[in-house]
CSV table of C-alpha atoms in Angstrom, one decimal:
chain,number,residue,atom,x,y,z
R,1,LYS,CA,141.3,184.9,134.2
R,2,SER,CA,137.5,184.2,133.3
R,3,ALA,CA,139.1,184.2,129.5
R,4,ALA,CA,141.8,181.9,130.3
R,5,HIS,CA,139.1,179.7,132.2
R,6,ASP,CA,137.0,179.8,129.3
R,7,VAL,CA,139.6,178.5,126.6
R,8,ASP,CA,139.8,175.7,129.2
R,9,ILE,CA,136.3,174.9,128.8
R,10,GLY,CA,136.4,175.1,125.6
R,11,LYS,CA,139.2,172.9,124.7
R,12,ASN,CA,138.1,170.6,127.5
R,13,SER,CA,134.6,170.3,125.7
R,14,ASP,CA,136.3,169.9,122.2
R,15,ASP,CA,138.4,166.9,124.1
R,16,LEU,CA,135.6,165.1,125.5
R,17,ARG,CA,133.7,165.2,122.3
R,18,LYS,CA,136.6,163.6,121.3
R,19,LEU,CA,136.5,161.2,123.3
R,20,GLU,CA,133.1,160.6,123.5
R,21,ARG,CA,133.1,160.5,118.9
R,22,GLN,CA,136.4,157.7,119.9
R,23,ARG,CA,134.5,155.8,122.1
R,24,ALA,CA,131.5,155.6,120.0
R,25,GLU,CA,133.9,154.7,117.0
R,26,ASP,CA,135.0,151.7,119.1
R,27,GLN,CA,131.9,150.2,120.3
R,28,GLN,CA,130.8,150.5,116.5
R,29,ARG,CA,134.2,148.3,115.8
R,30,HIS,CA,133.2,146.1,118.6
R,31,LYS,CA,129.6,145.3,118.2
R,32,GLN,CA,131.4,144.9,114.3
R,33,ASP,CA,134.0,142.2,115.6
R,34,MET,CA,131.6,140.8,117.9
R,35,ASP,CA,128.2,140.6,115.5
R,36,GLY,CA,131.5,138.6,113.2
R,37,VAL,CA,132.1,136.0,115.6
R,38,TYR,CA,128.5,136.0,116.5
R,39,GLU,CA,127.9,135.1,112.7
R,40,GLU,CA,131.2,132.9,112.1
R,41,LEU,CA,129.8,130.4,115.6
R,42,ASP,CA,126.3,130.4,114.5
R,43,GLN,CA,127.8,129.3,110.7
R,44,LYS,CA,129.7,126.8,112.8
R,45,VAL,CA,127.1,125.6,114.9
R,46,TYR,CA,124.7,124.9,111.9
R,47,GLU,CA,127.8,123.4,109.9
R,48,LYS,CA,128.2,120.7,112.8
R,49,SER,CA,124.1,120.5,113.8
R,50,PHE,CA,123.9,120.2,109.3
R,51,HIS,CA,126.4,117.8,109.5
R,52,ALA,CA,126.0,115.8,112.8
R,53,LEU,CA,121.6,115.7,111.1
R,54,GLU,CA,123.0,114.1,107.7
R,55,ASP,CA,125.3,111.6,109.5
R,56,ASN,CA,122.0,110.8,111.6
R,57,VAL,CA,119.7,111.2,108.5
R,58,THR,CA,122.7,108.7,106.6
R,59,LYS,CA,122.3,105.8,109.3
R,60,LEU,CA,118.6,105.8,109.7
R,61,THR,CA,118.9,105.5,105.8
R,62,ARG,CA,121.1,102.8,105.5
R,63,GLY,CA,119.4,100.8,108.9
R,64,THR,CA,116.5,101.0,106.7
R,65,VAL,CA,117.7,99.7,103.9
R,66,LYS,CA,118.8,96.7,105.7
R,67,LEU,CA,115.4,96.5,107.5
R,68,CYS,CA,113.8,96.6,104.0
R,69,GLN,CA,116.3,93.7,102.9
R,70,VAL,CA,115.9,91.6,105.8
R,71,VAL,CA,112.1,91.7,105.1
R,72,GLY,CA,112.8,90.7,101.3
R,73,VAL,CA,111.7,94.1,99.6
R,74,PHE,CA,115.2,95.3,99.0
R,75,PRO,CA,117.1,93.5,96.5
R,76,GLY,CA,120.9,92.8,97.8
R,77,ALA,CA,123.5,92.6,95.4
R,78,ARG,CA,123.0,90.5,92.2
R,79,MET,CA,125.6,88.3,90.7
R,80,ASN,CA,127.1,87.6,87.5
R,81,ASP,CA,125.5,84.3,87.9
R,82,GLY,CA,122.4,85.3,88.6
R,83,THR,CA,122.1,84.3,92.3
R,84,GLU,CA,121.8,87.5,94.9
R,85,GLU,CA,124.3,87.8,97.7
R,86,GLU,CA,123.7,89.3,101.1
R,87,LEU,CA,125.9,92.3,101.3
R,88,ASP,CA,125.7,95.7,103.2
R,89,VAL,CA,124.6,98.0,100.7
R,90,ASP,CA,126.6,101.6,100.5
R,91,VAL,CA,124.4,104.0,100.9
R,92,GLU,CA,127.0,106.4,100.4
R,93,LEU,CA,127.5,104.9,96.6
R,94,LEU,CA,124.1,104.8,96.2
R,95,ASN,CA,123.5,108.1,97.8
R,96,TRP,CA,121.0,108.1,99.9
R,97,GLU,CA,119.0,111.4,99.0
R,98,ASP,CA,117.9,109.2,95.8
R,99,CYS,CA,118.0,106.0,97.8
R,100,ALA,CA,115.6,107.2,100.7
R,101,GLN,CA,113.6,109.0,98.1
R,102,ASN,CA,112.5,106.1,95.7
R,103,LEU,CA,112.3,103.8,98.6
R,104,THR,CA,109.1,103.8,99.6
R,105,ALA,CA,108.0,102.7,95.7
R,106,ARG,CA,110.1,100.3,95.3
R,107,VAL,CA,109.5,98.8,99.1
R,108,GLU,CA,105.5,99.2,97.8
R,109,LYS,CA,106.6,98.1,94.5
R,110,VAL,CA,108.0,94.6,95.8
R,111,TRP,CA,105.7,94.1,98.5
R,112,ARG,CA,102.5,94.1,95.9
R,113,GLN,CA,104.3,91.5,94.0
R,114,GLN,CA,105.2,89.5,97.0
R,115,SER,CA,102.2,89.6,98.5
R,116,SER,CA,99.8,89.0,96.2
R,117,GLN,CA,97.6,91.7,98.0
R,118,LYS,CA,96.3,89.1,100.2
R,119,TYR,CA,98.5,90.6,103.6
R,120,ARG,CA,98.4,94.7,105.0
R,121,SER,CA,102.4,93.8,106.6
R,122,VAL,CA,104.5,91.5,107.0
R,123,LEU,CA,102.8,90.8,110.6
R,124,ASP,CA,99.6,90.3,108.8
R,125,LEU,CA,101.4,87.4,107.0
R,126,VAL,CA,103.0,85.9,109.8
R,127,SER,CA,99.8,86.0,112.0
R,128,LYS,CA,98.3,84.1,108.8
R,129,LYS,CA,100.9,81.9,108.3
R,130,ALA,CA,101.1,81.2,112.1
R,131,ASP,CA,97.7,80.2,112.9
R,132,HIS,CA,96.7,81.3,116.8
R,133,SER,CA,95.6,77.9,117.2
R,134,VAL,CA,97.6,75.4,116.1
R,135,LEU,CA,100.7,77.5,118.0
R,136,ARG,CA,98.1,77.0,121.0
R,137,LEU,CA,98.6,72.9,120.2
R,138,LEU,CA,102.0,73.3,119.8
R,139,GLN,CA,102.3,75.1,122.9
R,140,ILE,CA,99.7,72.1,125.0
R,141,SER,CA,102.1,69.1,123.1
R,142,GLN,CA,105.2,70.8,124.0
R,143,GLN,CA,103.5,70.9,128.2
R,144,HIS,CA,102.8,67.3,127.9
R,145,ILE,CA,106.3,66.2,126.6
R,146,GLU,CA,107.5,68.1,129.0
R,147,SER,CA,105.9,66.3,131.9
R,148,GLN,CA,106.9,63.2,130.5
R,149,LEU,CA,110.2,63.6,130.4
R,150,ASP,CA,109.9,65.1,134.3
R,151,ARG,CA,107.9,61.3,134.8
R,152,VAL,CA,110.9,59.7,133.2
R,153,ARG,CA,113.5,61.6,134.7
R,154,HIS,CA,111.5,60.4,138.2
R,155,GLU,CA,111.3,56.7,137.5
R,156,ARG,CA,115.0,57.0,136.7
R,157,GLU,CA,115.6,58.1,139.9
R,158,LEU,CA,113.9,55.9,141.5
R,159,TRP,CA,115.1,52.6,139.7
R,160,LYS,CA,118.8,53.9,140.4
R,161,GLU,CA,117.6,53.5,144.1
R,162,VAL,CA,116.2,49.8,143.7
R,163,VAL,CA,119.6,49.1,141.8
R,164,ASP,CA,121.6,50.2,144.6
R,165,LYS,CA,119.9,48.8,147.4
R,166,ARG,CA,120.4,45.3,144.8
R,167,ALA,CA,123.4,45.8,144.6
R,168,GLN,CA,124.0,45.7,148.9
R,169,GLN,CA,121.8,42.8,149.0
R,170,PRO,CA,124.0,39.8,148.2
R,171,LEU,CA,126.6,41.2,150.6
R,172,GLN,CA,123.8,41.0,153.5
R,173,LEU,CA,122.5,37.5,152.4
R,174,ALA,CA,126.1,36.1,152.5
R,175,LEU,CA,126.4,37.9,155.9
R,176,THR,CA,123.5,36.6,157.0
R,177,LEU,CA,123.8,32.7,155.5
R,178,LYS,CA,126.9,32.2,157.5
R,179,ASP,CA,127.2,29.5,159.7
R,180,PRO,CA,127.3,30.8,163.2
R,181,HIS,CA,128.2,28.0,164.6
R,182,THR,CA,131.4,27.3,162.3
R,183,GLY,CA,132.3,31.0,161.9
């Protein structure tokens, strides 16, 4: 009996080793499969993030170019007759990477030409153009005009009341002028 038992134990041991090897192989295959899935997910997430980032940078570049056009340091499209036309610049046609790379130098060059190096920024230019004291004088003038308008409106209302009372007075005079005896 012990020999048969030893044979069964050996056979079971072999089966157990076989199962352990198969389990290890299955785990290895599962790990490889999962690594592949994670790698693919990472790549898709990276691509999606990259596309979103590229899209956002494109929008930012478009906005920057438009701002530069509004400020006047990035030219619009030139027409055949030499005039400039206000157009939305298609940054993708400009190749936004090149556009963004050259934008700083272009803005700086045009700004130096336009400002003659008198102004540090557009705000500096505007503040020097609209002197604060002149602005204050305009505000005071506006307040004065508004108060005069209010006074004229009030006088107009008073005149309306006077005219309405006068319109009613002839009727009252006619009633009082009737002779009480003749009726």
